[in-house]
Structure formats: C-alpha cells, structure tokens
Amino acid sequence: MRETTNRKYWEDFFDNKTASIEPANRNELLISIFCDGVEHYYIKPMNLKTILEIGCGQATFSKMFAIKGYETTCVDFCNNALEQARQIYKRKNLRGNFVEGDAGNLPLTTCSYDIVYSAGLIDIFKDPKI
C-alpha cells in the first residue's frame, strides 16, 4: 500500500497543521477562478444545487461553492482534515455536511448529488479501480 493511502499518514499530516491555516491567497484566487468557471459553464446552465466532494481535505473547493450558496457535502477518511474543514466553514459562517468515509465505500445516506467532485485523490491510489 502506498503511504498516501494510509489513514494514519493523513491523520498525522492534518494533525501537524492548524485549522487556522488556509491556502495562501494566491491559491485561493486560483481556486476561486476555477470554481467560477465550473459554475458558469456547468452548474448554472443546468440549475444544479448539490455538490459532493470526495477526499476533501480542508474542503477548499467545497468552501468556494458553499460561499456561493450551494449545498456541499465533504467526505474524507481523515477525521483531522474534516475537523479543519468544519472549523474553516464555521469561521466563514458557512453551512456544509461533513462525512468521515472511504472513497471506495462511501457511507452516504443519499446517493443523489448534482455534482461529484474530487481533486488530488485518484492519483494517490496504486490501482484506482475502486
């Protein structure tokens, strides 16, 4: 198993960061521009409302959509990452759903989302056929 698919690796990674640390302003700007494009070309024309981010980490992408008023569900198997995401949402007075779960076996009560999104997740698996 690759180190990056190991739960302890990610718990330690996010334990060494504080919830007060968010991506640098430049990264925020780039992510915001990306999300604006996704919204303009895909979300608004189809009147989509719900977004599921799998492997969310600090939920940077989901946060951008939550700011715009979309219903976001953030999934990660790392509880420390989810706690940081919760704190970031709380500081920004955003609403979101946070679920601890594995990408290969999602523990979701609903399987209906308008958009399912993941960034930087599939490349960490040795064999991504999950």
Tab-separated table of N, CA, C and O in Angstrom, residues 15-81:
chain	number	residue	atom	x	y	z
A	15	ASP	N	-2.890	16.631	11.395
A	15	ASP	CA	-2.676	16.930	12.803
A	15	ASP	C	-1.552	17.949	12.955
A	15	ASP	O	-1.534	18.725	13.902
A	16	ASN	N	-0.619	17.953	12.025
A	16	ASN	CA	0.513	18.879	12.084
A	16	ASN	C	0.168	20.263	11.550
A	16	ASN	O	0.986	21.149	11.568
A	17	LYS	N	-1.021	20.424	11.045
A	17	LYS	CA	-1.473	21.725	10.575
A	17	LYS	C	-2.506	22.233	11.569
A	17	LYS	O	-3.086	21.474	12.319
A	18	THR	N	-2.757	23.503	11.550
A	18	THR	CA	-3.796	24.031	12.419
A	18	THR	C	-4.971	24.442	11.565
A	18	THR	O	-4.827	24.791	10.396
A	19	ALA	N	-6.147	24.416	12.147
A	19	ALA	CA	-7.351	24.783	11.415
A	19	ALA	C	-7.337	26.248	11.016
A	19	ALA	O	-8.108	26.668	10.172
A	20	SER	N	-6.439	27.030	11.612
A	20	SER	CA	-6.375	28.444	11.243
A	20	SER	C	-5.629	28.649	9.935
A	20	SER	O	-5.699	29.706	9.343
A	21	ILE	N	-4.900	27.626	9.488
A	21	ILE	CA	-4.153	27.758	8.244
A	21	ILE	C	-5.055	27.376	7.083
A	21	ILE	O	-5.601	26.292	7.026
A	22	GLU	N	-5.201	28.297	6.174
A	22	GLU	CA	-5.949	28.045	4.954
A	22	GLU	C	-5.000	28.275	3.794
A	22	GLU	O	-3.938	28.873	3.964
A	23	PRO	N	-5.372	27.818	2.594
A	23	PRO	CA	-4.482	28.014	1.446
A	23	PRO	C	-4.101	29.486	1.283
A	23	PRO	O	-4.872	30.377	1.608
A	24	ALA	N	-2.905	29.715	0.800
A	24	ALA	CA	-2.416	31.082	0.594
A	24	ALA	C	-3.343	31.845	-0.346
A	24	ALA	O	-4.093	31.248	-1.117
A	25	ASN	N	-3.287	33.144	-0.269
A	25	ASN	CA	-4.167	33.987	-1.077
A	25	ASN	C	-4.095	33.663	-2.566
A	25	ASN	O	-5.107	33.654	-3.246
A	26	ARG	N	-2.891	33.394	-3.071
A	26	ARG	CA	-2.742	33.069	-4.498
A	26	ARG	C	-3.514	31.796	-4.838
A	26	ARG	O	-4.225	31.738	-5.831
A	27	ASN	N	-3.384	30.776	-3.997
A	27	ASN	CA	-4.114	29.531	-4.227
A	27	ASN	C	-5.614	29.765	-4.140
A	27	ASN	O	-6.382	29.227	-4.927
A	28	GLU	N	-6.039	30.551	-3.151
A	28	GLU	CA	-7.463	30.880	-3.015
A	28	GLU	C	-7.972	31.534	-4.280
A	28	GLU	O	-9.057	31.218	-4.760
A	29	LEU	N	-7.195	32.460	-4.827
A	29	LEU	CA	-7.608	33.168	-6.040
A	29	LEU	C	-7.719	32.197	-7.217
A	29	LEU	O	-8.709	32.212	-7.950
A	30	LEU	N	-6.734	31.338	-7.388
A	30	LEU	CA	-6.758	30.370	-8.494
A	30	LEU	C	-7.934	29.402	-8.351
A	30	LEU	O	-8.625	29.099	-9.335
A	31	ILE	N	-8.182	28.929	-7.154
A	31	ILE	CA	-9.294	28.012	-6.920
A	31	ILE	C	-10.617	28.726	-7.152
A	31	ILE	O	-11.546	28.174	-7.740
A	32	SER	N	-10.693	29.970	-6.730
A	32	SER	CA	-11.903	30.760	-6.940
A	32	SER	C	-12.196	30.944	-8.424
A	32	SER	O	-13.334	30.795	-8.872
A	33	ILE	N	-11.165	31.236	-9.202
A	33	ILE	CA	-11.329	31.399	-10.651
A	33	ILE	C	-11.790	30.083	-11.279
A	33	ILE	O	-12.695	30.057	-12.110
A	34	PHE	N	-11.186	28.977	-10.867
A	34	PHE	CA	-11.585	27.665	-11.371
A	34	PHE	C	-13.056	27.398	-11.050
A	34	PHE	O	-13.832	26.989	-11.912
A	35	CYS	N	-13.442	27.639	-9.793
A	35	CYS	CA	-14.822	27.387	-9.366
A	35	CYS	C	-15.803	28.295	-10.102
A	35	CYS	O	-16.910	27.866	-10.447
A	36	ASP	N	-15.411	29.537	-10.354
A	36	ASP	CA	-16.261	30.449	-11.130
A	36	ASP	C	-16.527	29.884	-12.521
A	36	ASP	O	-17.644	29.939	-13.024
A	37	GLY	N	-15.487	29.329	-13.144
A	37	GLY	CA	-15.646	28.736	-14.471
A	37	GLY	C	-16.561	27.526	-14.454
A	37	GLY	O	-17.431	27.378	-15.310
A	38	VAL	N	-16.368	26.656	-13.460
A	38	VAL	CA	-17.225	25.478	-13.323
A	38	VAL	C	-18.672	25.918	-13.133
A	38	VAL	O	-19.586	25.382	-13.759
A	39	GLU	N	-18.861	26.906	-12.280
A	39	GLU	CA	-20.221	27.403	-12.036
A	39	GLU	C	-20.826	27.971	-13.318
A	39	GLU	O	-21.976	27.657	-13.670
A	40	HIS	N	-20.087	28.793	-14.016
A	40	HIS	CA	-20.595	29.466	-15.223
A	40	HIS	C	-20.948	28.473	-16.336
A	40	HIS	O	-22.003	28.586	-16.964
A	41	TYR	N	-20.063	27.504	-16.582
A	41	TYR	CA	-20.258	26.594	-17.719
A	41	TYR	C	-21.095	25.358	-17.408
A	41	TYR	O	-21.703	24.787	-18.309
A	42	TYR	N	-21.111	24.916	-16.161
A	42	TYR	CA	-21.773	23.654	-15.865
A	42	TYR	C	-22.917	23.751	-14.861
A	42	TYR	O	-23.966	23.149	-15.053
A	43	ILE	N	-22.705	24.461	-13.776
A	43	ILE	CA	-23.677	24.443	-12.689
A	43	ILE	C	-24.904	25.294	-12.989
A	43	ILE	O	-26.032	24.806	-12.933
A	44	LYS	N	-24.689	26.567	-13.295
A	44	LYS	CA	-25.828	27.467	-13.529
A	44	LYS	C	-26.689	27.057	-14.732
A	44	LYS	O	-27.912	27.048	-14.614
A	45	PRO	N	-26.085	26.697	-15.872
A	45	PRO	CA	-26.939	26.329	-17.021
A	45	PRO	C	-27.846	25.133	-16.739
A	45	PRO	O	-28.918	25.010	-17.311
A	46	MET	N	-27.423	24.256	-15.842
A	46	MET	CA	-28.216	23.068	-15.544
A	46	MET	C	-28.975	23.202	-14.230
A	46	MET	O	-29.607	22.260	-13.784
A	47	ASN	N	-28.900	24.374	-13.592
A	47	ASN	CA	-29.598	24.653	-12.345
A	47	ASN	C	-29.278	23.617	-11.259
A	47	ASN	O	-30.161	23.098	-10.582
A	48	LEU	N	-27.993	23.318	-11.107
A	48	LEU	CA	-27.548	22.326	-10.129
A	48	LEU	C	-27.440	22.961	-8.750
A	48	LEU	O	-27.157	24.148	-8.618
A	49	LYS	N	-27.647	22.165	-7.700
A	49	LYS	CA	-27.677	22.708	-6.334
A	49	LYS	C	-26.767	21.982	-5.349
A	49	LYS	O	-26.295	22.574	-4.403
A	50	THR	N	-26.564	20.670	-5.514
A	50	THR	CA	-25.844	19.887	-4.514
A	50	THR	C	-24.503	19.394	-5.044
A	50	THR	O	-24.392	18.934	-6.167
A	51	ILE	N	-23.483	19.491	-4.181
A	51	ILE	CA	-22.125	19.126	-4.570
A	51	ILE	C	-21.545	18.181	-3.522
A	51	ILE	O	-21.613	18.449	-2.322
A	52	LEU	N	-20.966	17.086	-3.991
A	52	LEU	CA	-20.283	16.118	-3.147
A	52	LEU	C	-18.805	16.167	-3.503
A	52	LEU	O	-18.434	15.977	-4.657
A	53	GLU	N	-17.955	16.455	-2.509
A	53	GLU	CA	-16.511	16.434	-2.727
A	53	GLU	C	-15.935	15.251	-1.962
A	53	GLU	O	-16.054	15.168	-0.741
A	54	ILE	N	-15.297	14.345	-2.685
A	54	ILE	CA	-14.716	13.144	-2.089
A	54	ILE	C	-13.211	13.355	-1.943
A	54	ILE	O	-12.549	13.747	-2.889
A	55	GLY	N	-12.704	13.081	-0.745
A	55	GLY	CA	-11.296	13.346	-0.459
A	55	GLY	C	-11.082	14.840	-0.313
A	55	GLY	O	-10.187	15.419	-0.903
A	56	CYS	N	-11.913	15.472	0.495
A	56	CYS	CA	-11.990	16.934	0.552
A	56	CYS	C	-10.821	17.608	1.255
A	56	CYS	O	-10.578	18.789	1.026
A	57	GLY	N	-10.098	16.903	2.133
A	57	GLY	CA	-9.051	17.583	2.893
A	57	GLY	C	-9.666	18.722	3.689
A	57	GLY	O	-10.626	18.528	4.431
A	58	GLN	N	-9.158	19.932	3.518
A	58	GLN	CA	-9.703	21.098	4.207
A	58	GLN	C	-10.927	21.677	3.489
A	58	GLN	O	-11.411	22.725	3.872
A	59	ALA	N	-11.412	20.988	2.469
A	59	ALA	CA	-12.628	21.371	1.736
A	59	ALA	C	-12.512	22.728	1.051
A	59	ALA	O	-13.469	23.493	0.986
A	60	THR	N	-11.355	23.006	0.497
A	60	THR	CA	-11.124	24.296	-0.143
A	60	THR	C	-12.063	24.523	-1.319
A	60	THR	O	-12.633	25.611	-1.471
A	61	PHE	N	-12.249	23.511	-2.152
A	61	PHE	CA	-13.142	23.667	-3.302
A	61	PHE	C	-14.593	23.761	-2.850
A	61	PHE	O	-15.336	24.636	-3.297
A	62	SER	N	-14.991	22.877	-1.954
A	62	SER	CA	-16.366	22.899	-1.454
A	62	SER	C	-16.684	24.235	-0.799
A	62	SER	O	-17.784	24.770	-0.949
A	63	LYS	N	-15.719	24.771	-0.073
A	63	LYS	CA	-15.918	26.060	0.586
A	63	LYS	C	-16.271	27.143	-0.433
A	63	LYS	O	-17.171	27.958	-0.201
A	64	MET	N	-15.583	27.137	-1.563
A	64	MET	CA	-15.865	28.144	-2.599
A	64	MET	C	-17.309	28.031	-3.083
A	64	MET	O	-17.963	29.047	-3.327
A	65	PHE	N	-17.795	26.816	-3.229
A	65	PHE	CA	-19.176	26.626	-3.676
A	65	PHE	C	-20.167	26.935	-2.555
A	65	PHE	O	-21.242	27.472	-2.804
A	66	ALA	N	-19.794	26.632	-1.312
A	66	ALA	CA	-20.666	26.966	-0.176
A	66	ALA	C	-20.822	28.484	-0.059
A	66	ALA	O	-21.910	28.983	0.242
A	67	ILE	N	-19.754	29.218	-0.300
A	67	ILE	CA	-19.812	30.685	-0.276
A	67	ILE	C	-20.840	31.182	-1.287
A	67	ILE	O	-21.544	32.157	-1.045
A	68	LYS	N	-20.961	30.487	-2.414
A	68	LYS	CA	-21.905	30.872	-3.465
A	68	LYS	C	-23.322	30.374	-3.183
A	68	LYS	O	-24.228	30.604	-3.966
A	69	GLY	N	-23.505	29.644	-2.075
A	69	GLY	CA	-24.833	29.208	-1.670
A	69	GLY	C	-25.214	27.786	-2.046
A	69	GLY	O	-26.353	27.374	-1.831
A	70	TYR	N	-24.274	27.010	-2.565
A	70	TYR	CA	-24.574	25.628	-2.921
A	70	TYR	C	-24.525	24.738	-1.680
A	70	TYR	O	-23.812	25.018	-0.727
A	71	GLU	N	-25.278	23.658	-1.709
A	71	GLU	CA	-25.284	22.679	-0.623
A	71	GLU	C	-24.111	21.732	-0.843
A	71	GLU	O	-24.056	21.024	-1.845
A	72	THR	N	-23.179	21.726	0.094
A	72	THR	CA	-21.973	20.921	-0.072
A	72	THR	C	-21.911	19.795	0.953
A	72	THR	O	-22.283	19.975	2.112
A	73	THR	N	-21.441	18.652	0.493
A	73	THR	CA	-21.144	17.525	1.370
A	73	THR	C	-19.678	17.187	1.154
A	73	THR	O	-19.244	16.963	0.019
A	74	CYS	N	-18.921	17.175	2.234
A	74	CYS	CA	-17.482	16.965	2.193
A	74	CYS	C	-17.158	15.616	2.823
A	74	CYS	O	-17.532	15.375	3.970
A	75	VAL	N	-16.473	14.766	2.073
A	75	VAL	CA	-16.131	13.423	2.569
A	75	VAL	C	-14.618	13.262	2.582
A	75	VAL	O	-13.937	13.603	1.609
A	76	ASP	N	-14.115	12.737	3.684
A	76	ASP	CA	-12.702	12.391	3.770
A	76	ASP	C	-12.575	11.272	4.790
A	76	ASP	O	-13.398	11.168	5.699
A	77	PHE	N	-11.566	10.422	4.650
A	77	PHE	CA	-11.393	9.359	5.631
A	77	PHE	C	-10.512	9.813	6.784
A	77	PHE	O	-10.292	9.100	7.745
A	78	CYS	N	-10.042	11.034	6.715
A	78	CYS	CA	-9.181	11.606	7.741
A	78	CYS	C	-9.997	12.555	8.622
A	78	CYS	O	-10.424	13.623	8.171
A	79	ASN	N	-10.221	12.154	9.851
A	79	ASN	CA	-11.026	12.965	10.764
A	79	ASN	C	-10.380	14.326	11.041
A	79	ASN	O	-11.074	15.330	11.175
A	80	ASN	N	-9.043	14.368	11.126
A	80	ASN	CA	-8.366	15.651	11.356
A	80	ASN	C	-8.631	16.632	10.210
A	80	ASN	O	-8.820	17.829	10.444
A	81	ALA	N	-8.635	16.143	8.978
A	81	ALA	CA	-8.934	17.011	7.835
A	81	ALA	C	-10.362	17.526	7.915
A	81	ALA	O	-10.625	18.713	7.696
